[in-house]
PDB file of C-alpha atoms in Angstrom:
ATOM      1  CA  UNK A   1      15.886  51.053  -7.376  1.00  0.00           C
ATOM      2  CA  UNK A   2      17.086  47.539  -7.298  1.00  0.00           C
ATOM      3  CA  UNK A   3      14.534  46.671  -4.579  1.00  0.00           C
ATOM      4  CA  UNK A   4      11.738  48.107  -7.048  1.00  0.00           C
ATOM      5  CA  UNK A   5      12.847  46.650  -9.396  1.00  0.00           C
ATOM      6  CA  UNK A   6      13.011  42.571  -7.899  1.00  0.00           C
ATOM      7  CA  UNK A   7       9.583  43.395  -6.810  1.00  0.00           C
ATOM      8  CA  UNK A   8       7.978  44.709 -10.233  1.00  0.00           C
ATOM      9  CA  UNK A   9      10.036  41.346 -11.554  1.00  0.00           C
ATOM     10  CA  UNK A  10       8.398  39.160  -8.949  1.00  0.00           C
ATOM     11  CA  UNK A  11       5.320  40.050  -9.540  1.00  0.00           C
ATOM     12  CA  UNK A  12       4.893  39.683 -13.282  1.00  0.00           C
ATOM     13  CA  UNK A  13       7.110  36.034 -13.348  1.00  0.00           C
ATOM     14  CA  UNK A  14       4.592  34.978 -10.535  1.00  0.00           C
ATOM     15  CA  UNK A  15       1.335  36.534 -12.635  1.00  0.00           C
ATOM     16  CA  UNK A  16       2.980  34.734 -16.356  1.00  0.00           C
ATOM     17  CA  UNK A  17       3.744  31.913 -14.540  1.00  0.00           C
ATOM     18  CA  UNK A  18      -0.049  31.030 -12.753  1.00  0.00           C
ATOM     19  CA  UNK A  19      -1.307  31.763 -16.251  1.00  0.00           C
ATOM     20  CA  UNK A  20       0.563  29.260 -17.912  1.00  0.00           C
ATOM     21  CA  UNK A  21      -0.112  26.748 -15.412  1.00  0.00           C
ATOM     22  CA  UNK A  22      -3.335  27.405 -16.023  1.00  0.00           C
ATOM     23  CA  UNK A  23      -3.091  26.912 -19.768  1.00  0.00           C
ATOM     24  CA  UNK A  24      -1.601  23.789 -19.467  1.00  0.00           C
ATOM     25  CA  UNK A  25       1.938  24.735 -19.974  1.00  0.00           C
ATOM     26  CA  UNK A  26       3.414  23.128 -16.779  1.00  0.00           C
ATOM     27  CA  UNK A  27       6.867  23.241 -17.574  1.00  0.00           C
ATOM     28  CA  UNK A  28       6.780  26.494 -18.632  1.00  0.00           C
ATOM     29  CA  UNK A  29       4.684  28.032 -15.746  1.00  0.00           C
ATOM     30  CA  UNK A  30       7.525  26.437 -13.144  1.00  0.00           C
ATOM     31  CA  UNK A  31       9.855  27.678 -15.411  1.00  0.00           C
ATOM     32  CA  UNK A  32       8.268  31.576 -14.865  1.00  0.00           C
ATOM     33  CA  UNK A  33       7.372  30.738 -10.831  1.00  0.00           C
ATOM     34  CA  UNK A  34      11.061  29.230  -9.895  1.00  0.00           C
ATOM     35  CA  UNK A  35      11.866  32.924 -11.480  1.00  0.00           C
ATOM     36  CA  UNK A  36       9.651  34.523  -9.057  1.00  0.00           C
ATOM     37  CA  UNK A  37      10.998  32.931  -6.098  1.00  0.00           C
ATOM     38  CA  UNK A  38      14.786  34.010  -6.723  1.00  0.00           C
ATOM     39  CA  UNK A  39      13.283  37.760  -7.690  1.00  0.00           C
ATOM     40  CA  UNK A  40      11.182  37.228  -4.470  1.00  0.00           C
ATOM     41  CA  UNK A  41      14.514  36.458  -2.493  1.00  0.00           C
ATOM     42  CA  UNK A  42      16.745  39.254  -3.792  1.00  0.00           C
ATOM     43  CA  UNK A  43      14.020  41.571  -3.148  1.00  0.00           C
ATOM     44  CA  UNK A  44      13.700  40.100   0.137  1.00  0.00           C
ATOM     45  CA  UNK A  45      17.435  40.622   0.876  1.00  0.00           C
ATOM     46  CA  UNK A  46      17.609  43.969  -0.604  1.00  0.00           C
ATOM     47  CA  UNK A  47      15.182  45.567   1.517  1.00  0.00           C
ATOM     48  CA  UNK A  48      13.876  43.194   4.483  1.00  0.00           C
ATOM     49  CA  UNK A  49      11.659  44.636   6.883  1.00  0.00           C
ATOM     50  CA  UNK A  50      10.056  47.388   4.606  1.00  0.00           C
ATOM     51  CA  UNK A  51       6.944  44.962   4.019  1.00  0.00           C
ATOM     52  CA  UNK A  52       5.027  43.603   6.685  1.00  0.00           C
ATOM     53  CA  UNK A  53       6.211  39.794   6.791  1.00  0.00           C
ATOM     54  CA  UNK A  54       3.210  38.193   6.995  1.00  0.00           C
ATOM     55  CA  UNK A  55       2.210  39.668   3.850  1.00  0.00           C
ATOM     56  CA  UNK A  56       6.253  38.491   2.427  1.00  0.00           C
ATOM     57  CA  UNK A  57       5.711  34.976   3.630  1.00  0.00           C
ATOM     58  CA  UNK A  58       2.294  34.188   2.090  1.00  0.00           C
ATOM     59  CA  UNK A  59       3.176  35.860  -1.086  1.00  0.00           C
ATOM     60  CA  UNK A  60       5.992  33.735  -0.995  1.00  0.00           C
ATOM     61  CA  UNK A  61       4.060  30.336   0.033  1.00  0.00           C
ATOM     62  CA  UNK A  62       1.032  31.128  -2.671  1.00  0.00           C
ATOM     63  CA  UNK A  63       3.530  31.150  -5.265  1.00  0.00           C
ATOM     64  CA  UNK A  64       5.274  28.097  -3.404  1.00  0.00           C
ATOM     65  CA  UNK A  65       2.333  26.630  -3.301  1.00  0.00           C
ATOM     66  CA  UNK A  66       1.494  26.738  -7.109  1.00  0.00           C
ATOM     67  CA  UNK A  67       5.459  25.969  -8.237  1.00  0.00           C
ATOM     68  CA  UNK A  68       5.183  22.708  -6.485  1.00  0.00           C
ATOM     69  CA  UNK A  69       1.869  21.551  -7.955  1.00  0.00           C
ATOM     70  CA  UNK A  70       3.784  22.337 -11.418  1.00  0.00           C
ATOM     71  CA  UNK A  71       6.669  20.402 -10.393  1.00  0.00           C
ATOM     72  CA  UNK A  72       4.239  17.457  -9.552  1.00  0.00           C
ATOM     73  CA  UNK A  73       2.509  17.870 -12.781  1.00  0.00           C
ATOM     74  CA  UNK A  74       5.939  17.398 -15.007  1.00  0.00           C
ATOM     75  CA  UNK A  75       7.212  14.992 -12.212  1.00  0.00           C
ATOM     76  CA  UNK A  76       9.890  17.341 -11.010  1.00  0.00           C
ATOM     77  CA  UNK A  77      10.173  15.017  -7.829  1.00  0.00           C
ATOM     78  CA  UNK A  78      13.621  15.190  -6.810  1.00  0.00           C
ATOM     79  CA  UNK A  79      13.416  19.162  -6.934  1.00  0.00           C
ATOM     80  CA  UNK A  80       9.765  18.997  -5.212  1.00  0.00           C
ATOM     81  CA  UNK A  81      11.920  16.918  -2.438  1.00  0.00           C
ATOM     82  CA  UNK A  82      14.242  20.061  -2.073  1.00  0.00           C
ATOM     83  CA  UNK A  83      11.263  22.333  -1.871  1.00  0.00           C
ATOM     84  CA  UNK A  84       8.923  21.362   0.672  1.00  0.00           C
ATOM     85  CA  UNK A  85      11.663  22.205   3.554  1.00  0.00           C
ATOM     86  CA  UNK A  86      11.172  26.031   2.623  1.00  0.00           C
ATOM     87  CA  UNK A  87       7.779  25.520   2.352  1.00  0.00           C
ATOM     88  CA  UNK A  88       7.322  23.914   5.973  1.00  0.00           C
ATOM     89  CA  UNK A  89       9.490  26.850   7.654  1.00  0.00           C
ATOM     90  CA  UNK A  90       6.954  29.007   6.185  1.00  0.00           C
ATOM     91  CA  UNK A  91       3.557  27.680   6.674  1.00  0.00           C
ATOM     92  CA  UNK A  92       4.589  26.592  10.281  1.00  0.00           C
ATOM     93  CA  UNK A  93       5.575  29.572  12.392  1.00  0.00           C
ATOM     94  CA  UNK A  94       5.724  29.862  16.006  1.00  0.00           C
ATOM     95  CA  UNK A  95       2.134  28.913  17.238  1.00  0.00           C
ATOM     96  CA  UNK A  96       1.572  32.665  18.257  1.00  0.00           C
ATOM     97  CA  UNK A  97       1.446  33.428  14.691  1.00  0.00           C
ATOM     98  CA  UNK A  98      -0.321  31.335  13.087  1.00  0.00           C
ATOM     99  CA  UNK A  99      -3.321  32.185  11.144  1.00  0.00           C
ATOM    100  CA  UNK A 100      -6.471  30.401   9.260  1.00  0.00           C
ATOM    101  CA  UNK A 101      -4.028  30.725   6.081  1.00  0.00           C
ATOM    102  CA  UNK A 102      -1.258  29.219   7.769  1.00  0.00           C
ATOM    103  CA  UNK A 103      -3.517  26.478   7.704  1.00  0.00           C
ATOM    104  CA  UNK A 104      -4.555  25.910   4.310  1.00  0.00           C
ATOM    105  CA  UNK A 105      -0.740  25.947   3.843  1.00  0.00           C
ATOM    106  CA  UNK A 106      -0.701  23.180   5.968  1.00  0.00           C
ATOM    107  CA  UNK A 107      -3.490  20.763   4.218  1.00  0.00           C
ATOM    108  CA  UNK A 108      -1.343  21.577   1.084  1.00  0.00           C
ATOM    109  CA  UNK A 109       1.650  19.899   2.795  1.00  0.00           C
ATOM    110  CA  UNK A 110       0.116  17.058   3.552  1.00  0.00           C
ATOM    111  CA  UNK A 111      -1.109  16.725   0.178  1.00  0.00           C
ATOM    112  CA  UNK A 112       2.500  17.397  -1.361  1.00  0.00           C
ATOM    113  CA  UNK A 113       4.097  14.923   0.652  1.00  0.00           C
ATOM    114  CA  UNK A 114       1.416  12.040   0.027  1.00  0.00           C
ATOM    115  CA  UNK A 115       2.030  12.432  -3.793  1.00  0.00           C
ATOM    116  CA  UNK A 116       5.723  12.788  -3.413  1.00  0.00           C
ATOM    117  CA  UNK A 117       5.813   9.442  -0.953  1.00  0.00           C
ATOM    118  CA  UNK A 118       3.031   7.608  -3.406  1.00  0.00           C
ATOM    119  CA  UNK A 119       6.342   8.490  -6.380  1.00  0.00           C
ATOM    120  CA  UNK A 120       8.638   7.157  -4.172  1.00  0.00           C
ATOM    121  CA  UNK A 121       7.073   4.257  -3.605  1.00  0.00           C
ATOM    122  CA  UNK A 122       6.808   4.567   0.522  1.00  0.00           C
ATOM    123  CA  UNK A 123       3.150   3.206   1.226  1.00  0.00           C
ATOM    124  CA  UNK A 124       3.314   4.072   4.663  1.00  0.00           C
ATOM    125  CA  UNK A 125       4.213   7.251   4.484  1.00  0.00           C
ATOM    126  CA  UNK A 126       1.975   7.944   1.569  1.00  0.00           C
ATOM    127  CA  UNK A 127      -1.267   6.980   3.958  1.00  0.00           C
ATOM    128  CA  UNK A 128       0.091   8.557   6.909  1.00  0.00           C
ATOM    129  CA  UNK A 129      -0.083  12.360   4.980  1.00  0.00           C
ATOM    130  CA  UNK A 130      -3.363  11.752   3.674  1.00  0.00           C
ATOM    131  CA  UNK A 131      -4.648  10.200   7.311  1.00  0.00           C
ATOM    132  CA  UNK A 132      -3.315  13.880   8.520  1.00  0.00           C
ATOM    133  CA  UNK A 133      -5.939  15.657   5.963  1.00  0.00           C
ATOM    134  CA  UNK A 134      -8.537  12.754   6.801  1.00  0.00           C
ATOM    135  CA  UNK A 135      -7.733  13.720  10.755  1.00  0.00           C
ATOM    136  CA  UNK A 136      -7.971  17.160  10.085  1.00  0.00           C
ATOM    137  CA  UNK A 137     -11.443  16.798   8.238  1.00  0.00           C
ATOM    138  CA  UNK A 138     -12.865  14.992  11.458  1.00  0.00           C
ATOM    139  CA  UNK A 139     -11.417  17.149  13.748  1.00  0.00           C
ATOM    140  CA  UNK A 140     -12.518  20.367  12.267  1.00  0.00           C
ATOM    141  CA  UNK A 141     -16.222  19.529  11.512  1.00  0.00           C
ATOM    142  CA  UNK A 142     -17.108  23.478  11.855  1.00  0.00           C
ATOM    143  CA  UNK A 143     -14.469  24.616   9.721  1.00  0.00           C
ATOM    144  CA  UNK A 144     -15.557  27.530   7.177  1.00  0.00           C
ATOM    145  CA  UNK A 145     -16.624  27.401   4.049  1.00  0.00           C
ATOM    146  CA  UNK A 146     -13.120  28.276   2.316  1.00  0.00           C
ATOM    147  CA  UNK A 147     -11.357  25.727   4.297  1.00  0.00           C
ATOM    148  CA  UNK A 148     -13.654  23.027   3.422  1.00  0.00           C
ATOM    149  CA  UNK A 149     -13.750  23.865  -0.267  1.00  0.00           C
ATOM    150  CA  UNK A 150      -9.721  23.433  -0.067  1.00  0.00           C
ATOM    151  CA  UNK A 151      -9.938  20.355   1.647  1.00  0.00           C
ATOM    152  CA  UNK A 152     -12.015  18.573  -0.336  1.00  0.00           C
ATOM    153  CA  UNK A 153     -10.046  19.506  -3.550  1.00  0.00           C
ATOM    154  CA  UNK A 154      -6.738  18.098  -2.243  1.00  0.00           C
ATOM    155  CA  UNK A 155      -8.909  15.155  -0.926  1.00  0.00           C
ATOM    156  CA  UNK A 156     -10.216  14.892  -4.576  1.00  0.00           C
ATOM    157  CA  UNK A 157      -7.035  15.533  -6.157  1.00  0.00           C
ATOM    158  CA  UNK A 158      -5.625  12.474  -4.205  1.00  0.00           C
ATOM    159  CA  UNK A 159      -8.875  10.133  -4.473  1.00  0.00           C
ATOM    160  CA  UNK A 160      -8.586  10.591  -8.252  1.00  0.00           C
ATOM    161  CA  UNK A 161      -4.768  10.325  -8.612  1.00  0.00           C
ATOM    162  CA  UNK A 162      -4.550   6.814  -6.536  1.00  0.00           C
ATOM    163  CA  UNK A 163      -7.683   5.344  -8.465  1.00  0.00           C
ATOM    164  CA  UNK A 164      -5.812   6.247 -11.775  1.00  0.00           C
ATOM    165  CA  UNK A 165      -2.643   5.527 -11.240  1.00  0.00           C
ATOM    166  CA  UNK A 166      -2.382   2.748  -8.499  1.00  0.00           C
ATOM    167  CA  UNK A 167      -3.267  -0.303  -9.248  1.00  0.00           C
ATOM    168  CA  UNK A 168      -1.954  -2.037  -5.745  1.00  0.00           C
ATOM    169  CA  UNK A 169      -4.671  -3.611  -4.132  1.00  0.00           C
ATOM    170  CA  UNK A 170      -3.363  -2.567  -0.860  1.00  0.00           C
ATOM    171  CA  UNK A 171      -4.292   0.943  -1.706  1.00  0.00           C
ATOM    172  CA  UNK A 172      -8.017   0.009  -1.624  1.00  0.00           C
ATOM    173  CA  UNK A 173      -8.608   0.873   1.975  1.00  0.00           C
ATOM    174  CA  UNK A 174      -6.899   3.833   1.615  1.00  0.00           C
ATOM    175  CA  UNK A 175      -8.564   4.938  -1.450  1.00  0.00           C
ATOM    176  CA  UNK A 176     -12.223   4.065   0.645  1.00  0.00           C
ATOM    177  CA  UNK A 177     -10.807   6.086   3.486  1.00  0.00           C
ATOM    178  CA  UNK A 178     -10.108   9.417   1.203  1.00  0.00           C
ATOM    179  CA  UNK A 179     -13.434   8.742  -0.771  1.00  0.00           C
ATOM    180  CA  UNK A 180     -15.547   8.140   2.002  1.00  0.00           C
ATOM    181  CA  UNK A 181     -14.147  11.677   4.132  1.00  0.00           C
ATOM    182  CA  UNK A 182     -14.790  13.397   0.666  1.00  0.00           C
ATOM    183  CA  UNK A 183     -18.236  12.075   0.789  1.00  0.00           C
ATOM    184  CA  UNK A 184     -18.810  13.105   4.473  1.00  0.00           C
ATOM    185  CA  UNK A 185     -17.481  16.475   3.935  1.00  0.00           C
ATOM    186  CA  UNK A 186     -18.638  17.232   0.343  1.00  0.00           C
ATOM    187  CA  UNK A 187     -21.775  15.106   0.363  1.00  0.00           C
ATOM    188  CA  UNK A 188     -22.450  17.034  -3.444  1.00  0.00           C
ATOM    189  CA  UNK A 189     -18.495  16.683  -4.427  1.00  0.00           C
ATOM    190  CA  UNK A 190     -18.585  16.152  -8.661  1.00  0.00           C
ATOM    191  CA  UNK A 191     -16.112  15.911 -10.914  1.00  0.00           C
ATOM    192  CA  UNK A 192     -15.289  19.169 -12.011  1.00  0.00           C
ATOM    193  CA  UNK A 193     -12.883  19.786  -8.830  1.00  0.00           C
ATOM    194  CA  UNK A 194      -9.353  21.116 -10.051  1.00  0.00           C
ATOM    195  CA  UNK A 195      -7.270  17.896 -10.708  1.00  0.00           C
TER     196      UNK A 195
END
């Protein structure tokens, strides 16, 4: 019953808090999605293995996934910080296992880290996660449609949040580097991407 129940509670704290994020109410939505994760956990404990856990993990990093872009948004850094290590175990599993999703998991790292270096202040590490999406852009010229349409969001999202925000003239090469790999792989990209 308990099990049921931890799932029936994941489920609707993960569906309230999307919707507020959606809305606009950031703190509230990470509020309703940190909820999700410990319901996701005890339900996890309380009857492992009775879900395929595939399925468990990307449940787990979609919601992951969408609690960290809140935390960004209300510059939740330091908790971000303590996030992202769950978040790596999960969209990196042994190479046997990994998938196309695994991937897009993967991308959103990258972009997660460049935004939490770029708070920090650490330049160098800030380019070096963004060089890993530009990389990955390059190296995956084929990729499918999906793929590409998540790519060049989190490239937009970061192209728009350094030309707002940074005024460092040493970004500039950066900022051409992320605009012009947007351009190559979105050669229609307009503004209405999700930032």
């Amino acid at each position: 019953a308990a099990h049921g129940f931890f799932a029936l509670e994941f489920r609707a704290s993960a569906a309230l808090g999307q919707m507020a994020i959606e809305e606009g109410l950031h703190q509230e939505g990470a509020d309703l999605l940190r909820h999700a994760l410990a319901a996701l956990l005890k339900d996890e404990a309380g009857d492992a293995g009775s879900e395929n856990d595939a399925d468990r993990d990307f449940r787990e990093l979609n919601v992951l996934a969408h609690f960290a872009d809140a935390l960004l948004t209300i510059n939740a850094f330091d908790e971000l910080e303590d996030l992202l290590p769950r978040f790596r175990e999960k969209a990196n599993p042994n190479p046997v296992e990994q998938t196309t999703g695994h991937l897009h998991f993967q991308l959103t790292l990258h972009y997660l880290g460049a935004r939490l270096h770029e708070a920090r202040g650490e330049a160098g590490e800030t380019e070096r996660e963004l060089h890993a999406l530009i990389d990955f852009s390059r190296e995956n010229a084929g990729m499918p449609d999906p793929m590409k349409e998540h790519l060049s969001s989190l490239l937009w999202k970061a192209f728009k949040h350094l030309t707002i925000l940074n005024e460092d003239s040493a970004a500039e090469g950066l900022i051409a580097a992320v605009g012009n790999e947007l351009a190559t792989l979105d050669p229609d990209a307009k503004c209405a991407c999700d930032v």
